[in-house]
Short mmCIF file of C-alpha atoms in Angstrom, two decimals:
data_model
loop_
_atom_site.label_atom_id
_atom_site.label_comp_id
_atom_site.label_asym_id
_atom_site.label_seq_id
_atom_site.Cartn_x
_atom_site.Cartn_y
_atom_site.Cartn_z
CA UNK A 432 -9.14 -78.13 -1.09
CA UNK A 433 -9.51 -74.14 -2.04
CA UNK A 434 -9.66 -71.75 0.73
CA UNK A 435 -10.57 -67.93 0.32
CA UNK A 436 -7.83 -65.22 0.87
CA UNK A 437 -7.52 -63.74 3.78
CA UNK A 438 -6.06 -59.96 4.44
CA UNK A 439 -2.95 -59.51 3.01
CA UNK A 440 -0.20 -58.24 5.02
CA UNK A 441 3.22 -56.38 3.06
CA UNK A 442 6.00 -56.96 5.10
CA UNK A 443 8.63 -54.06 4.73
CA UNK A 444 12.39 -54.61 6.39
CA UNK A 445 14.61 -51.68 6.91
CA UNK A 446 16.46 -50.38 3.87
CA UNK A 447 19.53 -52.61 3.12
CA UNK A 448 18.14 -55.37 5.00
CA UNK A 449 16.17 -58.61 4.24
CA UNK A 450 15.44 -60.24 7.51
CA UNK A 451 12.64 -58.28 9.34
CA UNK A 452 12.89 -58.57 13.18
CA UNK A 453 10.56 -57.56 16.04
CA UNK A 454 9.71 -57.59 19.51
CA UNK A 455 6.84 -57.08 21.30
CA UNK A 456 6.54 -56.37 24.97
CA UNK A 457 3.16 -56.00 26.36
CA UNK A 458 -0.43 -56.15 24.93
CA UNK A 459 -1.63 -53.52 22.75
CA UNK A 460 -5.06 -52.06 23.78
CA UNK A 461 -7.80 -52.55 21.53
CA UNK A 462 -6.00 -54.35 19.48
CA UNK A 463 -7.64 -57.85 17.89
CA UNK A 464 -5.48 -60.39 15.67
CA UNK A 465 -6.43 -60.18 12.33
CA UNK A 466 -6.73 -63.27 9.78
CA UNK A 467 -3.94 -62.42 7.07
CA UNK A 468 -1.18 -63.92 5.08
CA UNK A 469 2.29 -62.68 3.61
CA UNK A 470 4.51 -64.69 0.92
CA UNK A 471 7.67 -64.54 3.78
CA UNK A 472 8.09 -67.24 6.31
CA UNK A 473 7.50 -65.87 9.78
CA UNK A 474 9.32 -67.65 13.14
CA UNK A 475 7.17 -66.41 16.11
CA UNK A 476 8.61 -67.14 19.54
CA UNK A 477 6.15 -66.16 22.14
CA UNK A 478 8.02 -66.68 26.15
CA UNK A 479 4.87 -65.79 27.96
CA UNK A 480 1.24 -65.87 26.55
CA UNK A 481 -2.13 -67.58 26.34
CA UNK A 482 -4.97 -67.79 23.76
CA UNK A 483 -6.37 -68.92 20.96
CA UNK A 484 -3.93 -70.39 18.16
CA UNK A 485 -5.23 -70.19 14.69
CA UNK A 486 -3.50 -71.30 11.55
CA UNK A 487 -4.54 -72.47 8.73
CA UNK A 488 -6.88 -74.97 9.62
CA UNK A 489 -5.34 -75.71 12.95
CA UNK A 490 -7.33 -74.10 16.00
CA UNK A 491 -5.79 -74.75 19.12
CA UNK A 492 -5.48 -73.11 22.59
CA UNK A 493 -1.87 -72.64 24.03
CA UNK A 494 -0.66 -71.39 27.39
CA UNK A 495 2.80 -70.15 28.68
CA UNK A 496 5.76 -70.05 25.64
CA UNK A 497 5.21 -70.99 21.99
CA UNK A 498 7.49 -71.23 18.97
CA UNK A 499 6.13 -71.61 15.39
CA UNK A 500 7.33 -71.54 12.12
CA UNK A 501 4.75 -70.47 9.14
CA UNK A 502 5.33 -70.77 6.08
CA UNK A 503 5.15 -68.73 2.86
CA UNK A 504 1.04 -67.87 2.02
CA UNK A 505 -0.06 -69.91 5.26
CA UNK A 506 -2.73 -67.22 6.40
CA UNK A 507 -2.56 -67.53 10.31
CA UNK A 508 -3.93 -65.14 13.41
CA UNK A 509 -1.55 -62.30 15.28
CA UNK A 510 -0.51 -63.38 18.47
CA UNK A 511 0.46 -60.20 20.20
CA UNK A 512 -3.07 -59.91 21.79
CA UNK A 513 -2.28 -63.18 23.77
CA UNK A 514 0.85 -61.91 26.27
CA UNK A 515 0.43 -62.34 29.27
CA UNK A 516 2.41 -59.94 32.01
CA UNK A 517 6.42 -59.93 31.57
CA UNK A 518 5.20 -61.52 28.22
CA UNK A 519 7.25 -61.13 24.84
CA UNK A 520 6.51 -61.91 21.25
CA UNK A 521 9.43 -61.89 19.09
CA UNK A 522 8.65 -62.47 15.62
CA UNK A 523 11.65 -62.94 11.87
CA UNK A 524 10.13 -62.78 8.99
CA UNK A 525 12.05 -63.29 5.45
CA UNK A 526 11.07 -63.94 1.84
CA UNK A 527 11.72 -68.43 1.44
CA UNK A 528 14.14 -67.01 -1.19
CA UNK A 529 16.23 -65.82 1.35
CA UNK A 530 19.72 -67.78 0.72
CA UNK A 531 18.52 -69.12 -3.06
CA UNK A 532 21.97 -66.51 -4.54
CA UNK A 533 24.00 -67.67 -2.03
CA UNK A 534 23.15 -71.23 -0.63
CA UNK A 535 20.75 -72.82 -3.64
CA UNK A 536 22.19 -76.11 -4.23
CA UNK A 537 24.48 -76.52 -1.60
CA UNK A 538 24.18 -79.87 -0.27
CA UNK A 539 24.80 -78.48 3.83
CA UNK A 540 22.34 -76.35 2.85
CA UNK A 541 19.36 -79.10 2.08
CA UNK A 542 18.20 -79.71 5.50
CA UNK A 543 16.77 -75.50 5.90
CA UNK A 544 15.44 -75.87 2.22
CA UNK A 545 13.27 -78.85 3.15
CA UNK A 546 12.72 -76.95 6.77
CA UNK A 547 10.97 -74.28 4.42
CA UNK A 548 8.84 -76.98 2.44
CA UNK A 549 7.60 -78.37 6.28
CA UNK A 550 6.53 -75.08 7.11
CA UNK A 551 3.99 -74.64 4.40
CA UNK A 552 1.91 -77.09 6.88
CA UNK A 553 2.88 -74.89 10.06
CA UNK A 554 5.10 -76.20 12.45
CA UNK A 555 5.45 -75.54 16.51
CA UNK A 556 7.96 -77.02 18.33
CA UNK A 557 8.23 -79.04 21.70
CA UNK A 558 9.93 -78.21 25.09
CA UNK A 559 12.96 -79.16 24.33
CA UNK A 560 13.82 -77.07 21.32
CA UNK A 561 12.04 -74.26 22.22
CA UNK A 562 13.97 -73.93 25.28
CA UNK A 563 17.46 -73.65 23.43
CA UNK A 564 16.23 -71.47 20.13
CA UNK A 565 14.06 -69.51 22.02
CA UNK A 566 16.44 -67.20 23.99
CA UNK A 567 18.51 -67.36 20.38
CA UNK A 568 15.39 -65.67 18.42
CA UNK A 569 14.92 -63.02 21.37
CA UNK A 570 19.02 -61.96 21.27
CA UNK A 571 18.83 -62.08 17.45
CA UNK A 572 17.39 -58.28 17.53
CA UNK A 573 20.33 -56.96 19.38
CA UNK A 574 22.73 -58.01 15.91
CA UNK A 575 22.50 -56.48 12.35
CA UNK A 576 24.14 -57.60 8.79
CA UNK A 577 25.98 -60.10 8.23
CA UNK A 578 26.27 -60.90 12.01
CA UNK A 579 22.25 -61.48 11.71
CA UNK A 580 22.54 -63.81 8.99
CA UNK A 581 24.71 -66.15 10.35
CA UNK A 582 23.10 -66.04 13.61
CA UNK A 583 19.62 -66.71 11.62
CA UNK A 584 21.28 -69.46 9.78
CA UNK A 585 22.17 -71.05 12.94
CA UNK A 586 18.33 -70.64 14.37
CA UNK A 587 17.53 -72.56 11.35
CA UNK A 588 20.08 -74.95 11.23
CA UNK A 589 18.78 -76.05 15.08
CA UNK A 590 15.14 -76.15 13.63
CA UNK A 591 15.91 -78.34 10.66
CA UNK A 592 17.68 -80.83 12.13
CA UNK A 593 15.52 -81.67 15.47
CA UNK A 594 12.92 -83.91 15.24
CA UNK A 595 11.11 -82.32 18.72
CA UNK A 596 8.01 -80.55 16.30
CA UNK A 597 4.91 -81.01 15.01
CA UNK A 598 2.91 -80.75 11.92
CA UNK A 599 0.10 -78.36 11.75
CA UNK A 600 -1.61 -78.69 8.81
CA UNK A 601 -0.90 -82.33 8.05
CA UNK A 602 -2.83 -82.35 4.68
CA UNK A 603 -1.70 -78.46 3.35
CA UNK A 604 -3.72 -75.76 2.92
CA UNK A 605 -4.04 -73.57 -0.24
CA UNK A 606 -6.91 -70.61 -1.12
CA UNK A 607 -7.87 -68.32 -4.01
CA UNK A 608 -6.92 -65.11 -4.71
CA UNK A 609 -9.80 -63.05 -4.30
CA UNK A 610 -9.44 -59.87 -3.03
CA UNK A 611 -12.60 -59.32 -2.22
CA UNK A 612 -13.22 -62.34 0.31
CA UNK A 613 -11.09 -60.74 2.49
CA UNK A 614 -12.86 -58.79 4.92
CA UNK A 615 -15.88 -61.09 4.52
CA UNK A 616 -13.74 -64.27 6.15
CA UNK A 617 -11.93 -62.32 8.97
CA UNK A 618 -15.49 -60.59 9.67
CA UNK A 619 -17.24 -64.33 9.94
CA UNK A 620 -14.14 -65.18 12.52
CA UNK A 621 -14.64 -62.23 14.89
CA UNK A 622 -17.94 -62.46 14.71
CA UNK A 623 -17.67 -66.52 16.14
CA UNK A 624 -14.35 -65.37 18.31
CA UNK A 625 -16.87 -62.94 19.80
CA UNK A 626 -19.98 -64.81 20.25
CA UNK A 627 -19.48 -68.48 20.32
CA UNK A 628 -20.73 -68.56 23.61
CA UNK A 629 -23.86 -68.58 22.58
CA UNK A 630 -25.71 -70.29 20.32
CA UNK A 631 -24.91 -68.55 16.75
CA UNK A 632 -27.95 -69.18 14.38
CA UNK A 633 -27.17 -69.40 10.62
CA UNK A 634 -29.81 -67.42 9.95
CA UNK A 635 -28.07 -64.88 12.31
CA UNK A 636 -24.17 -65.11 10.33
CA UNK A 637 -25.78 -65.87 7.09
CA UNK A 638 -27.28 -61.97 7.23
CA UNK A 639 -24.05 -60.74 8.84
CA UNK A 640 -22.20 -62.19 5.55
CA UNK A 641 -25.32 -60.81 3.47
CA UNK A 642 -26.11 -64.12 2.17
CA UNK A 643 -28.77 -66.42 1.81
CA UNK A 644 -28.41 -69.68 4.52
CA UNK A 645 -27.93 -72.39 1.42
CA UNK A 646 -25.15 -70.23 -0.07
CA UNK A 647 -23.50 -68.99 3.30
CA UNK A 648 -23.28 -72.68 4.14
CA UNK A 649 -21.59 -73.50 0.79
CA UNK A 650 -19.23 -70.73 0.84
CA UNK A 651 -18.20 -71.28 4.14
CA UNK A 652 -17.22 -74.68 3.79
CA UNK A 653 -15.49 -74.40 0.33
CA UNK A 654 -13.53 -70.83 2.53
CA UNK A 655 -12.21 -73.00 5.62
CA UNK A 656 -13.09 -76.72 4.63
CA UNK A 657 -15.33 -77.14 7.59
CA UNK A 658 -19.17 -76.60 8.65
CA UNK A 659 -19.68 -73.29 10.52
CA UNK A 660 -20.65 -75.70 13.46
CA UNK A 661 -17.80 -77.45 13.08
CA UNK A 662 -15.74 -74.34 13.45
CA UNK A 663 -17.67 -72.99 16.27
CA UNK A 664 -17.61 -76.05 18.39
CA UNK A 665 -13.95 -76.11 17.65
CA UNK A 666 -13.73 -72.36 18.99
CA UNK A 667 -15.88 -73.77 21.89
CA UNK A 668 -13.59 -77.14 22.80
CA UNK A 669 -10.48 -74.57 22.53
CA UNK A 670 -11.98 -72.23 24.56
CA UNK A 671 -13.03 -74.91 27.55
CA UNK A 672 -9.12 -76.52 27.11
CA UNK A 673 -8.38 -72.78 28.24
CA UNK A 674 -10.87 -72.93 31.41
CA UNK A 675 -9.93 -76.40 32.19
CA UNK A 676 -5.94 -75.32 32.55
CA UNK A 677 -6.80 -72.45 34.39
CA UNK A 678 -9.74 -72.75 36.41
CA UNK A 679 -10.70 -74.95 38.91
CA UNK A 680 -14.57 -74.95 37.85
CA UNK A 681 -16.34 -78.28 37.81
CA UNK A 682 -16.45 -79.67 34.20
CA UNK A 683 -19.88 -79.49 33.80
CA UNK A 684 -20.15 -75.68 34.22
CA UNK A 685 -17.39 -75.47 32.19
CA UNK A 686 -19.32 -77.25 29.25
CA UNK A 687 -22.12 -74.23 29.74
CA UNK A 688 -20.01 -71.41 29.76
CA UNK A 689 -18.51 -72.68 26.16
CA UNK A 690 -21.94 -72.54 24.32
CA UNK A 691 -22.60 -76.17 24.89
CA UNK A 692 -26.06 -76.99 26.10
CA UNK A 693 -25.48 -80.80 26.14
CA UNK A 694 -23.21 -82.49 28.45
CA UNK A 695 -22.82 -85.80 26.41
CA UNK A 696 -22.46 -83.78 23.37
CA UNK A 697 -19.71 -81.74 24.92
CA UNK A 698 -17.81 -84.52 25.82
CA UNK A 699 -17.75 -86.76 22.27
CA UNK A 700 -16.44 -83.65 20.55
CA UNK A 701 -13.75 -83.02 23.52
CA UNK A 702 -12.35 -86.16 22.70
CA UNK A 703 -12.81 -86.02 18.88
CA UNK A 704 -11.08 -82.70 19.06
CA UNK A 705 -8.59 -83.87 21.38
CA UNK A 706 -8.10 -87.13 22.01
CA UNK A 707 -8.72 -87.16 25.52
CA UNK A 708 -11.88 -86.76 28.00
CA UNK A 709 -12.27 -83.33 29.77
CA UNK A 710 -10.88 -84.77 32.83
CA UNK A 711 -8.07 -86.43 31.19
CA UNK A 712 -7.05 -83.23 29.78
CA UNK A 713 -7.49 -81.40 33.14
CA UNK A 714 -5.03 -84.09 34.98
CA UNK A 715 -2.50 -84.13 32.41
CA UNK A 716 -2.10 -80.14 32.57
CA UNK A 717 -2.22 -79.98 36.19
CA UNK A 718 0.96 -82.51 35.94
CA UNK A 719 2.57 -80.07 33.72
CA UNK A 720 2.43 -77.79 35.73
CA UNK A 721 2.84 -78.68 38.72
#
């Protein structure tokens, strides 16, 4: 499957230095995640957020910590609009050729090389694991040369070998090189991040994308793989897994307020989408966190 490219994002280290680290503290104002891509792998631990999680094909909603590992070219949303107070996004970025001078061929050294490979799908990690590298990705700011090698081999070596993770993008994800698609596909996804609250007529996106409907609806699905109702009920089953978590509204408001206008409807694509009812969902997060 061929996707579009998305913006393209140069990722600069400091002079002398191939492993890019930052942290980010609090929201920035104004600011909205853009849909982008670099060639480095990117490790994103996030202690204390919530929002929208959108990477290659996977949409998700997550609340409270996250860590993820993206691969090289795996165009993916910003997350530092998504902290929440005391919240903080530390994010390593480094080219996949990294170690290749060093490490390439080294049998210890097989385990982060296929590591790399699995994050060409995306990968976040469970409780478990993200409880032990996490405070390891935050300290690894404080250390510089060699020190910050060896302390980044470690963070990989503790990702490589656990098996507490999952797959995000099970069947890959790939996209042209077009330049010029760029602004056009992150436009079409703020547009729906905006507005998919209410009903979004193709006529209405169509003209946004200054396109006819028949070749809107063609491009579209040859850009993300998926119908642009698809994607927008997707936004809207995300966005209700984020009311249901944190809101004690009755299920079938909550249905309304996502752009749904059918209760039945809203429930088959819950559990498509999921894999549980609405209320399922809503017992099983109240157990975590209680």
């Amino acid at each position: 499957m061929i996707h579009k490219k998305p913006t393209y994002e140069k990722v600069n280290p400091d002079f002398g230095e191939s492993i890019l680290v930052k942290q980010h503290v609090k929201s920035k104002l104004n600011y909205t995640a853009s849909w982008h891509v670099h060639p480095e792998i990117e490790l994103v631990y996030v202690n204390k957020g919530k929002g929208k999680r959108h990477i290659g094909n996977h949409l998700s909603y997550f609340n409270n910590s996250q860590l993820i590992l993206i691969g090289s070219n795996l165009p993916h949303n910003g997350f530092t609009d998504r902290l929440t107070p005391k919240g903080k996004e530390t994010l390593i970025q480094f080219k996949p050729d990294i170690f290749n001078n060093s490490f390439n061929g080294l049998p210890e050294f097989r385990e982060i090389i296929n590591l790399f490979e699995r994050a060409k799908k995306g990968i976040i990690y469970k409780p478990i694991i993200k409880s032990h590298v996490g405070p390891k990705i935050e300290k690894l700011i404080e250390y510089e040369g060699v020190t910050r090698v060896l302390k980044l081999l470690e963070i990989l070596n503790d990702l490589a070998t656990t098996k507490d993770y999952t797959l995000l993008n099970v069947n890959g994800f790939a996209f042209e090189t077009e330049p010029e698609d760029s602004a056009k596909i992150d436009m079409i996804y703020k547009h729906i991040n905006s507005n998919f609250q209410r009903q979004i007529s193709l006529e209405e996106i169509s003209d946004i994308a200054s396109m006819t409907i028949p070749g809107f609806c063609r491009y579209f699905k040859n850009a993300t793989g998926k119908t642009f109702t698809k994607l927008v009920n997707e936004y809207r089953v995300v966005h209700a897994t984020k009311l249901l978590s944190e809101s004690s509204n009755n299920i079938t408001d909550i249905c309304y307020e996502c752009g749904f206008n059918n209760f039945s409807h809203f429930n088959k694509l819950f559990k498509e989408f999921t894999g549980k009812t609405a209320l399922q969902y809503r017992k099983e997060m109240r157990r975590i966190i209680q």
